[in-house]
């Protein structure tokens, strides 16, 4: 079944990315926008933009009935959910099924299985893939303390319905556990509608490695290599790379195979990412979670594979077989992505919405910029602060880093603060260049005010904002 | 719930003089979000003020606020930029100049002008409506929602027809304001 028109149920750079893929496939696109996004780039690019509600996500991008109504009213036969918002909510996928609309994503059943982290652990454990040592559901503080003392502190207290770095707390002793258990449950209930908590062993020297999967309706499952997303702040990814250079080729093969096994075992269809935690001290990897959507960092995989993942995702949803087999996947070079946020790092990464005055993205060999911004665009205060992704490709990692340094240096943005100076600071650290990092590295760099003191030194870096002061 | 422009200025002034950075006010349908410095005091950045008015609030008032704001005392701090946006921004400005008030769609949905097939429409051109009168229905996934006039006056134009998909904030009817029906002889 061919898709003829897609309702893009998302905003920002991923909406732009989806619209471009639709165009290349000769598919029409309609943007569902909130009132705050009337002047956004996706709204300007599409055949038709439909305003589905007020700015707040609960009144617009999270409203399933409005999205279905907009899709039917504009004769769309498919909905692309992007990432975030409703992308991993089984309810949207179900509503699509009920109204004869193709949901460009997995089945509601797959979404339920992977949305509940405890259930996902069970499924993965059954196919013989190591999971992080941890508990079943812990029902109260007493049980939590018992589990934690057997496991030895520190531990991670996690919400079963969490994921994507949300609903996680590190707990270092039992007093702390006593103090945080109730609030963690309450937070989980408010944020995810499910207060179930469980406990996981905490791995201090870890890398985050994830495998890109593509699976069609005919049982074909391939991987498109792995990504290393160890550079995180508060469990949110900051810099991502492909391939992972820190692991032996044997370990790499095992992780890739494990990713394919997980997708096959759950009869998965769609793009997906199987995330693993690598314990660097033991060279042992553990299953973390499956992301059942296109991911923010998908471009690094596209850069080294030459595969357009969003187009592939739409083809899968149209019940076409994968356009290539595993042996046809060839990965070359090294790619890095930096997420640029409208935030002020010096002020605890406080979001800085506002009007963009100048906007001149970098150009050059091996440089790609995914963004929805333009000069004069008002970054609205209602949504997340991602304004651009800069992606570079090099023959090897050092060339990719070099190109990223050049790209960030020549990216001109004024009117708002961005995290570019902070990213430049990270790219110049010898620990980063030589690969001596783990998932806590950025937090460590940020503690002791090492970043702040560096910012006071006029010889290093130089944000556009500071340069403006000297004009 | 309504706020006059004077009241909005008073709120802006109160915040300006207070030690608080941000104010969120919700009164029924009305939501007001005022922030002193767009991001941070140190940036001297933008000030974003968002006023969303409930359906049927006189758009004239909002339009006037938009024009008046740059001349107020609150604006004396030169670095502050105020951006007042209202619902259905596209339609509101030109229509208010003609002295007509729009009735806008409170949600996205399929419009129905009649309570049931074969029944007469809720309103026609020339119908006098009061604030709580139903003017049409909006269907969203088999759920019908009645749309109230929100204003008092005569329907002078019907801007969308039965079966149309109407967007959030889209103008459905134009109303010429009047306190009571004109006496007929």
XYZ file of C-alpha atoms in Angstrom:
656
model
C 0.000 0.000 0.000
C 1.463 3.312 -1.013
C 1.255 6.342 1.243
C 0.092 9.438 -0.608
C -0.031 12.134 2.037
C 1.526 12.286 5.483
C 0.380 14.332 8.453
C 3.516 15.433 10.289
C 2.496 15.344 13.944
C 5.561 17.077 15.296
C 7.476 20.343 15.145
C 10.991 21.731 14.920
C 13.892 20.195 13.060
C 12.393 16.693 12.898
C 9.264 18.042 11.179
C 11.534 19.631 8.550
C 13.440 16.367 8.216
C 10.236 14.334 7.675
C 8.835 16.820 5.148
C 12.081 16.610 3.130
C 11.917 12.795 3.098
C 8.276 12.912 1.953
C 9.197 15.274 -0.875
C 11.953 13.002 -2.113
C 9.522 10.104 -2.113
C 6.915 12.143 -4.016
C 4.547 12.039 -1.037
C 2.459 15.044 0.004
C 2.774 16.445 3.510
C 0.547 18.366 5.881
C 1.939 19.936 9.051
C -0.121 19.809 12.237
C 1.004 22.921 14.074
C 0.207 24.669 17.311
C -0.674 28.313 17.337
C 2.886 29.183 18.392
C 4.281 27.518 15.253
C 2.287 29.345 12.581
C 5.468 31.085 11.430
C 7.691 28.034 11.785
C 9.680 26.604 8.891
C 7.666 23.355 8.664
C 4.464 25.417 8.369
C 6.018 27.388 5.504
C 7.378 24.309 3.710
C 4.330 22.079 3.529
C 1.444 21.880 1.084
C -0.860 22.729 3.963
C -0.463 23.583 7.646
C -3.343 22.932 10.023
C -3.512 24.674 13.378
C -4.553 22.015 15.884
C -4.607 24.062 19.083
C -2.969 26.495 21.494
C 0.793 26.521 22.147
C 0.913 24.225 25.168
C 1.716 20.662 24.024
C -1.199 19.169 26.006
C -3.542 21.378 23.994
C -1.971 20.640 20.595
C 0.895 18.206 19.859
C -0.361 15.755 22.497
C -4.010 15.826 21.410
C -4.735 12.547 19.693
C -8.298 13.398 18.653
C -7.251 16.695 17.057
C -4.449 14.964 15.129
C -6.730 12.214 13.821
C -9.363 14.785 12.880
C -6.733 16.904 11.100
C -5.425 13.861 9.211
C -8.901 12.796 8.081
C -9.949 16.340 7.223
C -6.887 16.935 5.037
C -7.048 13.460 3.422
C -3.793 12.184 4.873
C -3.423 8.410 4.824
C -0.521 8.308 7.294
C 0.758 10.076 10.420
C 4.460 10.490 11.193
C 4.932 11.141 14.910
C 8.632 12.153 14.821
C 10.266 11.795 18.258
C 8.965 12.895 21.649
C 5.324 14.010 22.001
C 3.142 11.016 20.975
C 5.806 9.002 19.112
C 5.874 6.196 21.666
C 2.290 6.350 22.912
C 0.341 3.229 21.920
C -2.869 5.296 22.051
C -1.983 7.285 18.909
C -0.972 4.144 17.017
C -4.244 2.517 18.089
C -6.373 5.501 17.102
C -4.666 5.489 13.681
C -5.560 1.829 13.241
C -9.166 2.490 14.197
C -9.540 5.239 11.590
C -7.678 3.496 8.782
C -4.609 5.736 8.990
C -1.103 4.272 8.725
C 0.979 5.012 11.818
C 4.587 5.415 10.705
C 5.985 3.461 13.604
C 5.670 0.083 15.285
C 2.522 -1.775 16.353
C 0.716 -0.655 19.516
C 1.742 -3.980 21.039
C 5.463 -3.294 20.442
C 5.019 0.195 21.889
C 3.442 -1.268 25.044
C 6.137 -3.928 25.419
C 9.025 -1.498 25.135
C 7.276 1.406 26.897
C 7.239 -0.561 30.124
C 10.906 -0.929 31.033
C 10.276 -3.880 33.345
C 8.420 -5.763 30.630
C 11.168 -4.904 28.125
C 13.790 -6.329 30.511
C 11.816 -9.577 30.758
C 11.516 -9.953 26.980
C 15.199 -9.245 26.394
C 16.330 -11.506 29.221
C 14.383 -14.345 27.612
C 16.432 -14.056 24.424
C 19.656 -14.517 26.343
C 20.919 -10.948 26.255
C 22.422 -9.598 29.466
C 20.341 -7.028 31.325
C 21.671 -4.700 34.018
C 21.405 -6.523 37.366
C 18.313 -5.208 39.051
C 15.021 -5.893 40.729
C 11.457 -6.544 39.755
C 8.904 -3.971 40.787
C 9.641 -2.666 44.302
C 6.400 -1.880 46.065
C 7.557 0.181 49.042
C 10.553 1.710 50.827
C 11.107 -1.366 52.966
C 11.395 -3.612 49.950
C 13.560 -1.040 48.164
C 16.037 -0.884 51.045
C 16.235 -4.675 51.180
C 16.950 -4.900 47.439
C 19.430 -2.021 47.522
C 21.458 -3.479 50.389
C 21.733 -6.830 48.649
C 22.874 -5.053 45.504
C 25.153 -2.574 47.321
C 24.828 1.197 46.987
C 24.898 3.301 44.866
C 21.845 2.152 42.949
C 19.552 3.635 40.318
C 15.907 4.082 41.207
C 13.960 3.984 37.946
C 10.369 4.509 36.863
C 9.052 1.497 34.918
C 7.180 3.823 32.568
C 10.153 6.207 32.198
C 12.798 6.051 29.503
C 14.751 8.441 27.334
C 16.666 9.483 30.441
C 13.587 10.510 32.400
C 12.514 9.079 35.729
C 15.984 8.067 36.954
C 17.560 8.827 40.340
C 20.983 7.839 41.656
C 20.755 6.857 45.314
C 23.917 6.450 47.389
C 22.668 5.307 50.826
C 19.577 4.055 52.564
C 18.679 7.366 54.244
C 18.610 8.928 50.809
C 16.560 6.053 49.477
C 14.062 6.503 52.289
C 13.841 10.202 51.513
C 13.475 9.901 47.739
C 11.320 6.790 47.284
C 7.950 8.425 47.884
C 8.734 11.514 45.811
C 10.127 9.401 42.974
C 6.903 7.381 42.917
C 4.813 10.543 42.985
C 6.878 12.086 40.177
C 6.501 8.958 38.082
C 2.757 8.983 38.625
C 2.515 12.596 37.468
C 4.976 12.327 34.575
C 4.120 8.890 33.188
C 0.797 7.965 34.809
C 2.401 4.915 36.438
C 4.143 4.985 39.806
C 5.888 1.615 39.475
C 9.572 1.816 40.426
C 12.407 -0.690 40.155
C 16.065 -0.749 41.101
C 19.101 -1.209 38.894
C 22.772 -1.678 39.670
C 24.665 1.557 39.008
C 27.599 1.321 36.611
C 29.986 4.205 37.289
C 32.364 3.865 34.337
C 29.879 3.343 31.527
C 29.476 4.129 27.888
C 26.135 4.424 26.140
C 26.151 2.412 22.925
C 23.083 1.909 20.763
C 22.342 -0.102 17.644
C 20.267 1.263 14.771
C 17.745 -1.309 13.590
C 15.439 -1.416 10.573
C 12.764 -4.126 10.377
C 10.088 -4.605 7.701
C 6.771 -6.490 7.537
C 8.419 -9.506 5.906
C 10.626 -10.520 8.810
C 13.755 -8.816 7.463
C 15.783 -7.183 10.219
C 19.051 -5.352 9.642
C 21.311 -3.198 11.764
C 22.944 -0.043 10.447
C 25.840 -0.065 12.877
C 26.055 1.471 16.305
C 26.377 4.914 17.819
C 28.233 6.057 20.907
C 26.149 8.560 22.878
C 28.144 8.638 26.091
C 28.390 12.404 26.264
C 25.299 13.274 28.256
C 24.163 15.870 30.709
C 21.395 14.842 33.059
C 20.796 11.747 30.910
C 20.234 13.916 27.831
C 22.613 13.341 24.941
C 24.902 16.212 23.973
C 27.361 14.797 21.407
C 26.863 11.538 19.487
C 29.180 9.579 17.214
C 29.143 6.676 14.808
C 30.733 4.222 14.815
C 31.736 3.547 18.438
C 35.536 3.633 18.485
C 36.062 2.584 22.087
C 35.216 -1.103 21.645
C 36.968 -4.111 20.170
C 35.630 -5.473 16.906
C 34.460 -8.651 18.687
C 32.458 -6.663 21.205
C 31.083 -4.475 18.414
C 29.835 -7.532 16.535
C 28.194 -8.951 19.671
C 26.396 -5.700 20.408
C 25.138 -5.369 16.824
C 23.946 -8.990 16.838
C 22.214 -8.446 20.185
C 20.342 -5.476 18.710
C 19.055 -7.565 15.803
C 18.101 -10.406 18.161
C 16.020 -8.094 20.343
C 14.142 -6.704 17.314
C 13.513 -10.188 15.911
C 12.360 -11.632 19.238
C 9.581 -9.079 19.551
C 8.509 -9.275 15.910
C 9.407 -5.632 15.533
C 8.683 -3.579 12.438
C 9.799 0.032 11.975
C 13.098 1.780 12.601
C 14.280 1.289 16.120
C 17.219 1.730 18.421
C 18.345 -0.872 20.915
C 20.311 0.862 23.659
C 23.038 -0.770 25.698
C 25.211 0.245 28.618
C 28.844 -0.814 28.317
C 30.705 -1.325 31.581
C 34.190 -0.153 30.554
C 35.864 -1.758 33.573
C 34.508 -5.226 32.751
C 34.106 -4.878 28.951
C 30.583 -6.208 29.454
C 27.464 -4.783 27.846
C 23.898 -4.795 29.166
C 20.553 -4.062 27.561
C 19.127 -0.665 28.565
C 15.974 0.006 26.513
C 14.493 0.081 23.020
C 13.503 3.366 21.439
C 10.653 2.643 19.069
C 11.007 5.739 16.864
C 13.347 7.774 14.718
C 15.945 9.280 17.030
C 17.417 12.744 17.292
C 20.895 11.390 16.540
C 19.915 9.346 13.442
C 21.978 11.572 11.080
C 25.355 10.213 12.243
C 24.243 6.783 11.058
C 22.983 8.246 7.777
C 26.340 9.943 7.239
C 28.423 6.770 7.545
C 25.926 4.470 5.798
C 24.536 6.680 3.048
C 21.047 5.405 3.948
C 18.160 7.851 4.339
C 16.606 6.402 7.489
C 13.415 8.480 7.408
C 12.695 7.427 3.827
C 13.375 3.838 4.842
C 10.947 4.241 7.754
C 8.185 5.517 5.460
C 8.836 2.627 3.041
C 8.531 0.125 5.880
C 5.225 1.695 6.949
C 3.983 1.395 3.341
C 4.611 -2.367 3.641
C 7.540 -2.321 1.243
C 10.478 -4.600 1.933
C 13.720 -3.014 3.192
C 15.594 -1.422 0.305
C 18.786 -3.270 1.184
C 20.002 -6.422 2.895
C 22.506 -6.666 5.743
C 25.369 -7.478 3.393
C 24.590 -4.353 1.360
C 24.996 -2.100 4.418
C 28.440 -0.599 4.227
C 29.697 1.788 6.869
C 32.494 4.188 6.017
C 34.181 7.028 7.841
C 33.297 8.625 11.143
C 30.478 11.011 11.981
C 29.799 13.316 14.938
C 26.679 15.229 15.879
C 26.486 18.223 18.210
C 23.101 19.265 19.531
C 22.783 23.032 19.659
C 20.301 24.273 22.212
C 18.993 27.759 22.914
C 20.402 27.699 26.420
C 22.923 29.594 28.501
C 25.464 27.090 29.878
C 26.915 29.629 32.347
C 23.496 29.858 34.007
C 22.921 26.150 34.510
C 21.780 25.685 30.913
C 18.744 27.842 31.386
C 16.613 27.904 28.220
C 16.792 31.202 26.315
C 13.847 31.546 23.963
C 13.704 34.710 21.888
C 14.120 36.160 18.450
C 17.006 35.011 16.270
C 18.653 37.978 14.578
C 21.448 36.468 12.490
C 21.420 32.839 11.408
C 24.179 31.674 9.070
C 24.765 27.916 9.249
C 28.197 26.516 8.381
C 28.868 24.994 4.975
C 31.582 22.801 3.583
C 32.736 19.291 2.828
C 31.287 16.765 5.263
C 29.072 19.277 7.097
C 25.311 18.868 7.513
C 22.959 21.045 9.534
C 19.434 19.911 10.460
C 17.391 22.833 11.735
C 14.068 24.636 11.582
C 15.476 28.089 12.332
C 15.996 31.145 10.135
C 16.858 34.834 10.649
C 13.967 36.559 12.396
C 12.518 33.310 13.789
C 11.149 33.554 17.299
C 12.180 30.507 19.340
C 8.989 29.897 21.333
C 9.191 29.259 25.077
C 6.803 26.290 25.091
C 8.943 23.491 23.700
C 12.389 21.964 24.075
C 15.389 24.118 23.341
C 16.985 22.166 20.456
C 17.509 24.630 17.601
C 19.953 22.790 15.354
C 22.010 19.657 14.937
C 25.415 20.044 13.345
C 26.678 16.799 11.861
C 30.102 16.237 10.332
C 31.621 13.347 8.433
C 35.326 12.612 8.139
C 37.457 9.764 6.866
C 38.318 9.108 10.484
C 37.388 10.436 13.909
C 40.036 13.149 14.025
C 38.907 14.548 10.679
C 35.277 14.512 11.860
C 36.307 16.400 15.028
C 38.343 18.882 13.000
C 35.387 19.557 10.710
C 33.084 19.941 13.719
C 35.437 22.531 15.238
C 35.413 24.436 11.983
C 31.617 24.120 11.615
C 30.884 25.389 15.131
C 33.366 28.227 14.768
C 31.750 29.450 11.575
C 28.118 29.042 12.713
C 26.807 32.585 13.179
C 23.817 32.941 15.490
C 22.896 36.145 17.271
C 19.936 37.382 19.245
C 19.787 34.319 21.495
C 22.289 32.372 23.566
C 23.294 28.917 22.398
C 25.347 26.035 23.712
C 27.908 26.396 20.887
C 30.680 27.787 23.163
C 30.143 24.895 25.560
C 30.322 22.342 22.726
C 33.560 23.976 21.495
C 34.945 23.712 24.993
C 34.161 19.974 25.094
C 35.648 19.355 21.636
C 38.964 20.802 22.801
C 39.320 18.610 25.888
C 42.060 16.026 25.539
C 39.885 13.447 27.325
C 37.342 13.776 24.548
C 39.904 13.735 21.751
C 41.583 10.644 23.170
C 38.305 8.924 24.060
C 38.766 8.829 27.838
C 35.130 9.533 28.629
C 32.091 7.914 30.205
C 28.464 8.846 30.735
C 29.386 11.008 33.746
C 32.227 12.853 32.048
C 30.317 16.036 31.183
C 28.928 16.323 34.717
C 32.470 15.994 36.067
C 33.762 18.652 33.693
C 30.936 20.918 34.787
C 31.546 20.405 38.488
C 34.303 22.514 40.080
C 33.215 25.278 37.705
C 35.856 24.214 35.236
C 33.704 25.472 32.397
C 32.905 28.805 34.034
C 36.530 29.577 34.860
C 37.488 28.743 31.306
C 34.861 31.133 30.000
C 36.509 33.977 31.876
C 39.759 33.380 30.027
C 39.525 35.552 26.915
C 42.021 33.441 24.979
C 39.771 30.391 24.756
C 36.725 30.055 22.583
C 34.522 33.041 22.001
C 30.777 33.008 21.725
C 29.003 35.153 19.243
C 27.274 36.888 22.113
C 30.568 37.991 23.629
C 31.920 39.072 20.305
C 28.818 41.214 19.886
C 29.782 43.143 22.982
C 32.945 44.371 21.299
C 31.315 45.635 18.153
C -13.112 36.527 32.278
C -11.690 39.681 30.759
C -8.740 41.939 31.424
C -8.782 45.531 30.311
C -5.618 47.050 28.932
C -5.259 49.127 32.111
C -5.312 45.965 34.137
C -2.647 44.396 31.913
C -0.444 47.454 32.401
C -0.993 47.320 36.141
C 0.124 43.689 36.148
C 3.204 44.528 34.056
C 4.045 47.355 36.429
C 3.586 45.216 39.536
C 5.933 42.594 38.121
C 8.454 45.221 37.042
C 8.578 46.622 40.577
C 8.582 43.251 42.293
C 11.523 40.973 42.921
C 9.871 38.181 40.924
C 10.977 37.171 37.448
C 7.855 35.583 36.118
C 4.100 35.575 36.555
C 1.536 33.024 35.460
C -2.084 33.989 35.885
C -4.996 31.716 35.080
C -8.570 32.910 35.567
C -11.075 30.628 33.924
C -10.317 30.673 30.196
C -7.831 33.489 30.465
C -4.143 32.725 30.722
C -1.540 35.417 31.167
C 2.176 34.681 31.181
C 4.531 37.572 31.871
C 8.281 37.289 32.242
C 10.652 40.081 33.188
C 13.767 39.109 31.268
C 13.452 36.701 28.367
C 16.046 34.380 29.794
C 18.082 35.889 32.542
C 18.870 39.178 34.183
C 22.462 39.012 32.993
C 21.502 38.741 29.352
C 19.416 41.889 29.330
C 17.458 39.897 26.826
C 13.931 39.804 25.585
C 10.808 40.030 27.645
C 8.169 37.700 26.368
C 4.617 38.449 27.335
C 1.939 36.130 26.152
C -1.713 36.926 26.518
C -4.196 34.363 25.369
C -7.696 35.654 25.412
C -10.744 33.488 25.767
C -13.058 33.062 22.847
C -15.236 36.055 22.338
C -13.193 38.569 24.282
C -13.265 41.771 22.352
C -10.339 41.513 19.972
C -10.292 45.275 19.863
C -9.046 45.388 23.422
C -6.203 43.056 22.616
C -5.322 44.917 19.444
C -5.224 48.148 21.367
C -2.934 46.644 23.962
C -0.602 45.654 21.167
C -0.479 49.185 19.808
C -0.297 50.933 23.136
C 2.348 48.863 24.828
C 5.417 50.523 23.293
C 4.340 53.905 24.680
C 3.862 52.916 28.298
C 6.111 53.685 31.226
C 6.880 50.026 31.658
C 8.676 50.122 28.351
C 11.204 52.709 29.459
C 13.804 50.020 29.991
C 15.065 50.077 26.420
C 16.189 46.470 26.164
C 12.759 45.016 26.839
C 10.746 43.864 23.875
C 7.131 42.985 24.436
C 5.318 40.638 22.161
C 1.617 40.348 22.703
C 0.052 37.577 20.707
C -3.594 36.708 20.607
C -5.556 33.776 19.373
C -6.495 33.776 15.736
C -3.955 36.520 15.146
C -4.267 36.275 11.383
C -7.928 37.133 11.256
C -8.320 39.478 14.170
C -6.456 42.571 13.046
C -8.265 43.518 9.813
C -11.682 42.533 11.120
C -11.519 44.680 14.220
C -11.068 47.727 12.007
C -14.526 47.212 10.581
C -15.992 47.092 14.060
C -17.010 43.438 13.720
C -16.212 40.703 16.187
C -15.210 37.205 15.121
C -16.494 34.014 16.692
C -13.504 31.698 16.407
C -13.174 27.930 16.602
C -12.195 26.883 20.157
C -10.721 23.655 18.759
C -9.939 21.924 15.497
C -12.892 19.938 14.209
C -15.564 19.394 11.588
C -18.192 22.140 11.568
C -21.945 21.459 11.745
C -24.335 24.378 11.500
C -27.457 22.346 12.349
C -28.227 20.355 15.519
C -29.480 17.480 13.302
C -29.868 16.892 9.554
C -33.144 18.513 8.503
C -33.228 20.891 11.441
C -32.825 24.592 10.825
C -29.315 25.990 11.359
C -28.468 27.417 14.758
C -27.882 30.831 13.233
C -28.234 32.568 9.886
C -27.082 35.963 8.687
C -29.194 38.457 10.612
C -29.734 36.265 13.689
C -29.288 38.118 16.967
C -27.078 36.116 19.340
C -26.331 36.428 23.038
C -23.095 35.299 24.714
C -24.340 31.846 25.701
C -26.199 31.020 22.501
C -24.923 28.021 20.554
C -23.895 29.047 17.052
C -22.656 25.711 15.679
C -21.223 22.312 16.597
C -17.656 21.053 16.153
C -17.147 17.334 15.832
C -13.859 15.773 16.860
C -13.758 11.998 16.510
C -17.534 11.532 16.969
C -17.676 13.899 19.929
C -19.795 16.985 19.330
C -18.876 20.214 21.047
C -21.157 23.214 21.001
C -19.624 26.581 20.190
C -21.029 29.541 22.100
C -21.238 32.997 20.571
C -19.292 34.610 23.416
C -20.444 38.007 22.173
C -23.759 39.792 21.747
C -24.941 41.108 18.420
C -26.027 40.275 14.884
C -24.460 37.577 12.725
C -23.361 39.430 9.599
C -21.220 36.805 7.915
C -20.882 33.022 7.954
C -17.256 32.148 7.221
C -17.358 28.323 7.256
C -19.948 25.785 6.154
C -21.173 22.425 7.444
C -18.673 19.655 6.777
C -15.665 22.008 6.658
C -12.579 21.122 8.662
C -11.952 24.210 10.723
C -8.675 24.907 12.439
C -8.142 26.077 15.956
C -8.627 29.851 16.049
C -10.252 30.044 12.616
C -13.012 32.661 12.255
C -16.416 30.968 11.941
C -18.791 33.934 12.080
C -18.579 37.707 12.126
C -20.797 39.564 14.542
C -21.842 43.195 14.532
C -21.978 44.052 18.239
C -25.331 45.194 19.630
C -26.710 45.183 23.172
C -30.234 44.084 22.279
C -32.268 43.282 19.191
C -33.440 46.322 17.293
C -37.125 47.144 17.754
C -39.136 46.273 14.695
C -42.361 47.996 13.784
